[in-house]
Amino acid sequence: MKHRILHSVNLRDRLADYAPKLGVSLPELTTAFDWMCAHNVAFEEVGRGGVTNSYIAYVNIEPRIEHPLARRFYALLRDEIPVGFVPLYGINWPTLVDRWRRAWEQVYNMLINKIPSHNVRLAWLRMGGAKIGKGSTVWRNTEVIGVDGLQIGEDSCVGWHCQLDARAGLRIGNHVTIASHSIVIAGGHDLNAPEFWAFGAPIAIEDYAWITTRVILLPGAHIGEGAVVAANTVVSKPVEAYTIVGGQGAKVLGQRVRGLNYKVGGKGLFTLLH
């Protein structure tokens, strides 16, 4: 497999839903999808629980896809993933935009994230393509990679010295707390590929979830509404809503009270210099 990003699971089973969108028959689309899998445009990999993880090329190779229907299907699948794809580098506009975004986030990580002003830091992230809701904040010295793939809802707080890797998509809901020194990694590399191909899978953290200190979320992690991840836990799988997990393998430790209605308040006067 080459550079790839997770689109969904069991995509082949849902080709019948895509055929009408493309104005073709199911056998035609199935043939096109088989061609995509044979030519490094789409990839299938058996994951946990017997599901098939369905990936597509992370580099935007649409202009190079020779099969007409495969080209259209790839473009449709690509546009369903809310992140910026790596362009085919060259002297072109997509390359310029990509280089500008990467430079913009490097300036943020080296300089802007140390400025003791919520407004300045959030404005810089938003201008780089991040979507950040009202009342939310990212505290000082937290690094962001893939700024244009970052989505944060309202009244959520990311603490000090965190790392947010949003290159494959990172969606944080409302009233979420991510404690200091936590790491969210939406991408990695294929250990079975001699070429060290990159892969990515989006991460989602739902409303009222609490990610405690020094937690590591790996590609594909999905933290349910109101769930709690205990300190020093590594998570690479879905966590059910209102479930408390921790320790090796992110084992279930208990259940959290429901009916949560608090506000995080990460931009209050007390946190002025954060």
mmCIF file of N, CA, C and O in Angstrom, residues 35-101:
data_model
loop_
_atom_site.group_PDB
_atom_site.id
_atom_site.type_symbol
_atom_site.label_atom_id
_atom_site.label_comp_id
_atom_site.label_asym_id
_atom_site.label_seq_id
_atom_site.Cartn_x
_atom_site.Cartn_y
_atom_site.Cartn_z
ATOM 1 N N TRP A 35 -10.503 -2.048 -10.209
ATOM 2 C CA TRP A 35 -9.379 -1.427 -10.915
ATOM 3 C C TRP A 35 -8.619 -0.490 -9.974
ATOM 4 O O TRP A 35 -7.373 -0.470 -9.971
ATOM 5 N N MET A 36 -9.354 0.277 -9.148
ATOM 6 C CA MET A 36 -8.720 1.191 -8.201
ATOM 7 C C MET A 36 -7.840 0.434 -7.211
ATOM 8 O O MET A 36 -6.729 0.855 -6.893
ATOM 9 N N CYS A 37 -8.342 -0.699 -6.730
ATOM 10 C CA CYS A 37 -7.568 -1.490 -5.758
ATOM 11 C C CYS A 37 -6.334 -2.106 -6.404
ATOM 12 O O CYS A 37 -5.306 -2.311 -5.737
ATOM 13 N N ALA A 38 -6.420 -2.387 -7.685
ATOM 14 C CA ALA A 38 -5.297 -3.008 -8.385
ATOM 15 C C ALA A 38 -4.248 -1.997 -8.825
ATOM 16 O O ALA A 38 -3.122 -2.389 -9.170
ATOM 17 N N HIS A 39 -4.594 -0.704 -8.793
ATOM 18 C CA HIS A 39 -3.676 0.329 -9.303
ATOM 19 C C HIS A 39 -3.342 1.387 -8.242
ATOM 20 O O HIS A 39 -3.054 2.539 -8.569
ATOM 21 N N ASN A 40 -3.395 1.006 -6.973
ATOM 22 C CA ASN A 40 -2.961 1.880 -5.871
ATOM 23 C C ASN A 40 -3.744 3.190 -5.803
ATOM 24 O O ASN A 40 -3.192 4.235 -5.443
ATOM 25 N N VAL A 41 -5.022 3.126 -6.137
ATOM 26 C CA VAL A 41 -5.919 4.274 -5.980
ATOM 27 C C VAL A 41 -6.782 4.083 -4.737
ATOM 28 O O VAL A 41 -7.022 5.009 -3.970
ATOM 29 N N ALA A 42 -7.227 2.853 -4.527
ATOM 30 C CA ALA A 42 -7.967 2.479 -3.321
ATOM 31 C C ALA A 42 -7.292 1.249 -2.714
ATOM 32 O O ALA A 42 -6.598 0.496 -3.404
ATOM 33 N N PHE A 43 -7.506 1.067 -1.410
ATOM 34 C CA PHE A 43 -6.846 -0.017 -0.688
ATOM 35 C C PHE A 43 -7.837 -0.609 0.313
ATOM 36 O O PHE A 43 -8.630 0.118 0.917
ATOM 37 N N GLU A 44 -7.771 -1.915 0.484
ATOM 38 C CA GLU A 44 -8.609 -2.591 1.468
ATOM 39 C C GLU A 44 -7.708 -3.383 2.419
ATOM 40 O O GLU A 44 -6.744 -4.012 1.998
ATOM 41 N N GLU A 45 -8.062 -3.323 3.704
ATOM 42 C CA GLU A 45 -7.248 -3.989 4.725
ATOM 43 C C GLU A 45 -8.174 -4.484 5.828
ATOM 44 O O GLU A 45 -8.983 -3.711 6.356
ATOM 45 N N VAL A 46 -8.075 -5.742 6.168
ATOM 46 C CA VAL A 46 -8.915 -6.310 7.217
ATOM 47 C C VAL A 46 -8.465 -5.769 8.573
ATOM 48 O O VAL A 46 -7.281 -5.844 8.922
ATOM 49 N N GLY A 47 -9.416 -5.209 9.318
ATOM 50 C CA GLY A 47 -9.106 -4.627 10.612
ATOM 51 C C GLY A 47 -9.719 -5.414 11.751
ATOM 52 O O GLY A 47 -10.083 -6.586 11.602
ATOM 53 N N ARG A 48 -9.830 -4.762 12.910
ATOM 54 C CA ARG A 48 -10.391 -5.406 14.094
ATOM 55 C C ARG A 48 -11.843 -5.801 13.848
ATOM 56 O O ARG A 48 -12.590 -5.103 13.173
ATOM 57 N N GLY A 49 -12.235 -6.921 14.430
ATOM 58 C CA GLY A 49 -13.614 -7.343 14.344
ATOM 59 C C GLY A 49 -14.035 -7.831 12.970
ATOM 60 O O GLY A 49 -15.230 -7.990 12.694
ATOM 61 N N GLY A 50 -13.067 -8.062 12.077
ATOM 62 C CA GLY A 50 -13.401 -8.562 10.758
ATOM 63 C C GLY A 50 -13.871 -7.513 9.776
ATOM 64 O O GLY A 50 -14.208 -7.850 8.634
ATOM 65 N N VAL A 51 -13.904 -6.226 10.180
ATOM 66 C CA VAL A 51 -14.300 -5.180 9.243
ATOM 67 C C VAL A 51 -13.165 -4.917 8.268
ATOM 68 O O VAL A 51 -11.998 -5.198 8.563
ATOM 69 N N THR A 52 -13.509 -4.398 7.113
ATOM 70 C CA THR A 52 -12.505 -4.065 6.115
ATOM 71 C C THR A 52 -12.302 -2.570 6.075
ATOM 72 O O THR A 52 -13.240 -1.812 5.750
ATOM 73 N N ASN A 53 -11.113 -2.107 6.446
ATOM 74 C CA ASN A 53 -10.788 -0.693 6.369
ATOM 75 C C ASN A 53 -10.568 -0.313 4.912
ATOM 76 O O ASN A 53 -9.792 -0.963 4.208
ATOM 77 N N SER A 54 -11.245 0.721 4.477
ATOM 78 C CA SER A 54 -11.174 1.148 3.073
ATOM 79 C C SER A 54 -10.438 2.478 2.993
ATOM 80 O O SER A 54 -10.900 3.488 3.545
ATOM 81 N N TYR A 55 -9.285 2.483 2.332
ATOM 82 C CA TYR A 55 -8.443 3.654 2.195
ATOM 83 C C TYR A 55 -8.468 4.139 0.746
ATOM 84 O O TYR A 55 -8.787 3.382 -0.176
ATOM 85 N N ILE A 56 -8.096 5.394 0.551
ATOM 86 C CA ILE A 56 -7.829 5.904 -0.791
ATOM 87 C C ILE A 56 -6.484 6.626 -0.759
ATOM 88 O O ILE A 56 -5.967 6.947 0.319
ATOM 89 N N ALA A 57 -5.913 6.859 -1.927
ATOM 90 C CA ALA A 57 -4.612 7.513 -2.013
ATOM 91 C C ALA A 57 -4.665 8.890 -1.364
ATOM 92 O O ALA A 57 -5.566 9.698 -1.635
ATOM 93 N N TYR A 58 -3.694 9.164 -0.480
ATOM 94 C CA TYR A 58 -3.647 10.429 0.254
ATOM 95 C C TYR A 58 -3.080 11.559 -0.609
ATOM 96 O O TYR A 58 -3.342 12.725 -0.378
ATOM 97 N N VAL A 59 -2.283 11.194 -1.601
ATOM 98 C CA VAL A 59 -1.821 12.186 -2.581
ATOM 99 C C VAL A 59 -2.932 12.337 -3.621
ATOM 100 O O VAL A 59 -3.482 11.339 -4.099
ATOM 101 N N ASN A 60 -3.272 13.563 -3.950
ATOM 102 C CA ASN A 60 -4.380 13.805 -4.870
ATOM 103 C C ASN A 60 -3.980 13.426 -6.301
ATOM 104 O O ASN A 60 -3.511 14.259 -7.080
ATOM 105 N N ILE A 61 -4.206 12.166 -6.627
ATOM 106 C CA ILE A 61 -3.749 11.646 -7.917
ATOM 107 C C ILE A 61 -4.843 11.675 -8.984
ATOM 108 O O ILE A 61 -4.703 11.035 -10.038
ATOM 109 N N GLU A 62 -5.922 12.391 -8.749
ATOM 110 C CA GLU A 62 -7.032 12.403 -9.705
ATOM 111 C C GLU A 62 -6.585 12.618 -11.152
ATOM 112 O O GLU A 62 -7.024 11.881 -12.051
ATOM 113 N N PRO A 63 -5.702 13.603 -11.435
ATOM 114 C CA PRO A 63 -5.327 13.823 -12.843
ATOM 115 C C PRO A 63 -4.605 12.645 -13.478
ATOM 116 O O PRO A 63 -4.567 12.538 -14.714
ATOM 117 N N ARG A 64 -4.045 11.749 -12.681
ATOM 118 C CA ARG A 64 -3.250 10.643 -13.216
ATOM 119 C C ARG A 64 -4.034 9.336 -13.318
ATOM 120 O O ARG A 64 -3.486 8.323 -13.752
ATOM 121 N N ILE A 65 -5.288 9.326 -12.896
ATOM 122 C CA ILE A 65 -6.083 8.102 -12.952
ATOM 123 C C ILE A 65 -6.621 7.928 -14.370
ATOM 124 O O ILE A 65 -7.405 8.752 -14.853
ATOM 125 N N GLU A 66 -6.215 6.861 -15.017
ATOM 126 C CA GLU A 66 -6.556 6.658 -16.421
ATOM 127 C C GLU A 66 -7.994 6.182 -16.620
ATOM 128 O O GLU A 66 -8.633 6.524 -17.603
ATOM 129 N N HIS A 67 -8.498 5.399 -15.703
ATOM 130 C CA HIS A 67 -9.851 4.843 -15.822
ATOM 131 C C HIS A 67 -10.869 5.962 -15.554
ATOM 132 O O HIS A 67 -10.904 6.511 -14.446
ATOM 133 N N PRO A 68 -11.725 6.324 -16.506
ATOM 134 C CA PRO A 68 -12.639 7.472 -16.333
ATOM 135 C C PRO A 68 -13.565 7.352 -15.126
ATOM 136 O O PRO A 68 -13.700 8.303 -14.350
ATOM 137 N N LEU A 69 -14.218 6.196 -14.960
ATOM 138 C CA LEU A 69 -15.134 6.037 -13.827
ATOM 139 C C LEU A 69 -14.366 5.987 -12.511
ATOM 140 O O LEU A 69 -14.810 6.551 -11.503
ATOM 141 N N ALA A 70 -13.214 5.328 -12.503
ATOM 142 C CA ALA A 70 -12.393 5.289 -11.291
ATOM 143 C C ALA A 70 -11.964 6.697 -10.893
ATOM 144 O O ALA A 70 -11.923 7.033 -9.708
ATOM 145 N N ARG A 71 -11.650 7.542 -11.892
ATOM 146 C CA ARG A 71 -11.258 8.912 -11.608
ATOM 147 C C ARG A 71 -12.404 9.679 -10.939
ATOM 148 O O ARG A 71 -12.206 10.400 -9.958
ATOM 149 N N ARG A 72 -13.613 9.510 -11.448
ATOM 150 C CA ARG A 72 -14.770 10.197 -10.868
ATOM 151 C C ARG A 72 -15.080 9.683 -9.466
ATOM 152 O O ARG A 72 -15.407 10.454 -8.566
ATOM 153 N N PHE A 73 -14.967 8.366 -9.279
ATOM 154 C CA PHE A 73 -15.259 7.785 -7.965
ATOM 155 C C PHE A 73 -14.224 8.228 -6.944
ATOM 156 O O PHE A 73 -14.555 8.550 -5.794
ATOM 157 N N TYR A 74 -12.958 8.248 -7.335
ATOM 158 C CA TYR A 74 -11.913 8.729 -6.431
ATOM 159 C C TYR A 74 -12.193 10.167 -6.000
ATOM 160 O O TYR A 74 -12.087 10.505 -4.808
ATOM 161 N N ALA A 75 -12.559 11.026 -6.954
ATOM 162 C CA ALA A 75 -12.841 12.426 -6.632
ATOM 163 C C ALA A 75 -14.007 12.536 -5.652
ATOM 164 O O ALA A 75 -13.992 13.364 -4.730
ATOM 165 N N LEU A 76 -15.032 11.701 -5.832
ATOM 166 C CA LEU A 76 -16.186 11.711 -4.926
ATOM 167 C C LEU A 76 -15.772 11.288 -3.522
ATOM 168 O O LEU A 76 -16.139 11.934 -2.529
ATOM 169 N N LEU A 77 -15.007 10.206 -3.424
ATOM 170 C CA LEU A 77 -14.552 9.728 -2.121
ATOM 171 C C LEU A 77 -13.626 10.742 -1.455
ATOM 172 O O LEU A 77 -13.715 10.993 -0.246
ATOM 173 N N ARG A 78 -12.737 11.332 -2.232
ATOM 174 C CA ARG A 78 -11.803 12.332 -1.696
ATOM 175 C C ARG A 78 -12.551 13.512 -1.089
ATOM 176 O O ARG A 78 -12.220 13.985 0.007
ATOM 177 N N ASP A 79 -13.571 13.974 -1.776
ATOM 178 C CA ASP A 79 -14.302 15.150 -1.303
ATOM 179 C C ASP A 79 -15.159 14.861 -0.077
ATOM 180 O O ASP A 79 -15.642 15.794 0.574
ATOM 181 N N GLU A 80 -15.355 13.585 0.241
ATOM 182 C CA GLU A 80 -16.109 13.229 1.447
ATOM 183 C C GLU A 80 -15.217 13.251 2.691
ATOM 184 O O GLU A 80 -15.721 13.145 3.806
ATOM 185 N N ILE A 81 -13.911 13.379 2.504
ATOM 186 C CA ILE A 81 -12.979 13.435 3.635
ATOM 187 C C ILE A 81 -12.617 14.901 3.878
ATOM 188 O O ILE A 81 -12.050 15.548 3.001
ATOM 189 N N PRO A 82 -12.954 15.451 5.047
ATOM 190 C CA PRO A 82 -12.796 16.898 5.281
ATOM 191 C C PRO A 82 -11.382 17.327 5.643
ATOM 192 O O PRO A 82 -11.152 17.978 6.658
ATOM 193 N N VAL A 83 -10.405 16.943 4.818
ATOM 194 C CA VAL A 83 -9.024 17.383 5.036
ATOM 195 C C VAL A 83 -8.419 17.740 3.688
ATOM 196 O O VAL A 83 -8.921 17.339 2.637
ATOM 197 N N GLY A 84 -7.332 18.498 3.735
ATOM 198 C CA GLY A 84 -6.635 18.822 2.513
ATOM 199 C C GLY A 84 -5.705 17.688 2.114
ATOM 200 O O GLY A 84 -4.889 17.227 2.913
ATOM 201 N N PHE A 85 -5.834 17.202 0.881
ATOM 202 C CA PHE A 85 -4.973 16.125 0.413
ATOM 203 C C PHE A 85 -3.624 16.697 -0.029
ATOM 204 O O PHE A 85 -3.508 17.864 -0.403
ATOM 205 N N VAL A 86 -2.616 15.850 0.017
ATOM 206 C CA VAL A 86 -1.298 16.247 -0.459
ATOM 207 C C VAL A 86 -1.375 16.405 -1.977
ATOM 208 O O VAL A 86 -1.841 15.490 -2.675
ATOM 209 N N PRO A 87 -0.945 17.535 -2.525
ATOM 210 C CA PRO A 87 -1.043 17.725 -3.975
ATOM 211 C C PRO A 87 0.069 16.986 -4.715
ATOM 212 O O PRO A 87 1.052 16.539 -4.118
ATOM 213 N N LEU A 88 -0.113 16.858 -6.009
ATOM 214 C CA LEU A 88 0.976 16.407 -6.874
ATOM 215 C C LEU A 88 1.939 17.583 -7.015
ATOM 216 O O LEU A 88 1.629 18.572 -7.679
ATOM 217 N N TYR A 89 3.070 17.496 -6.340
ATOM 218 C CA TYR A 89 3.959 18.644 -6.257
ATOM 219 C C TYR A 89 4.522 19.019 -7.624
ATOM 220 O O TYR A 89 4.840 18.177 -8.448
ATOM 221 N N GLY A 90 4.643 20.310 -7.813
ATOM 222 C CA GLY A 90 5.171 20.860 -9.054
ATOM 223 C C GLY A 90 4.966 22.361 -9.054
ATOM 224 O O GLY A 90 4.669 22.972 -8.015
ATOM 225 N N ILE A 91 5.129 22.966 -10.189
ATOM 226 C CA ILE A 91 4.897 24.409 -10.302
ATOM 227 C C ILE A 91 3.419 24.599 -10.619
ATOM 228 O O ILE A 91 3.000 24.692 -11.774
ATOM 229 N N ASN A 92 2.608 24.622 -9.566
ATOM 230 C CA ASN A 92 1.164 24.756 -9.735
ATOM 231 C C ASN A 92 0.551 25.382 -8.485
ATOM 232 O O ASN A 92 1.201 25.483 -7.435
ATOM 233 N N TRP A 93 -0.695 25.780 -8.607
ATOM 234 C CA TRP A 93 -1.382 26.467 -7.513
ATOM 235 C C TRP A 93 -1.564 25.576 -6.282
ATOM 236 O O TRP A 93 -1.319 26.016 -5.155
ATOM 237 N N PRO A 94 -2.018 24.299 -6.406
ATOM 238 C CA PRO A 94 -2.159 23.448 -5.219
ATOM 239 C C PRO A 94 -0.870 23.308 -4.425
ATOM 240 O O PRO A 94 -0.889 23.298 -3.189
ATOM 241 N N THR A 95 0.266 23.211 -5.112
ATOM 242 C CA THR A 95 1.548 23.108 -4.409
ATOM 243 C C THR A 95 1.843 24.384 -3.635
ATOM 244 O O THR A 95 2.298 24.347 -2.484
ATOM 245 N N LEU A 96 1.564 25.539 -4.241
ATOM 246 C CA LEU A 96 1.788 26.817 -3.576
ATOM 247 C C LEU A 96 0.930 26.933 -2.326
ATOM 248 O O LEU A 96 1.409 27.352 -1.262
ATOM 249 N N VAL A 97 -0.345 26.551 -2.435
ATOM 250 C CA VAL A 97 -1.255 26.618 -1.281
ATOM 251 C C VAL A 97 -0.773 25.693 -0.173
ATOM 252 O O VAL A 97 -0.748 26.064 1.010
ATOM 253 N N ASP A 98 -0.362 24.480 -0.537
ATOM 254 C CA ASP A 98 0.112 23.521 0.457
ATOM 255 C C ASP A 98 1.360 24.029 1.161
ATOM 256 O O ASP A 98 1.474 23.943 2.386
ATOM 257 N N ARG A 99 2.308 24.573 0.409
ATOM 258 C CA ARG A 99 3.538 25.099 1.015
ATOM 259 C C ARG A 99 3.232 26.273 1.926
ATOM 260 O O ARG A 99 3.844 26.430 2.989
ATOM 261 N N TRP A 100 2.266 27.115 1.521
ATOM 262 C CA TRP A 100 1.886 28.262 2.349
ATOM 263 C C TRP A 100 1.277 27.784 3.669
ATOM 264 O O TRP A 100 1.609 28.316 4.737
ATOM 265 N N ARG A 101 0.413 26.777 3.601
ATOM 266 C CA ARG A 101 -0.207 26.265 4.821
ATOM 267 C C ARG A 101 0.818 25.649 5.756
ATOM 268 O O ARG A 101 0.759 25.848 6.968
#
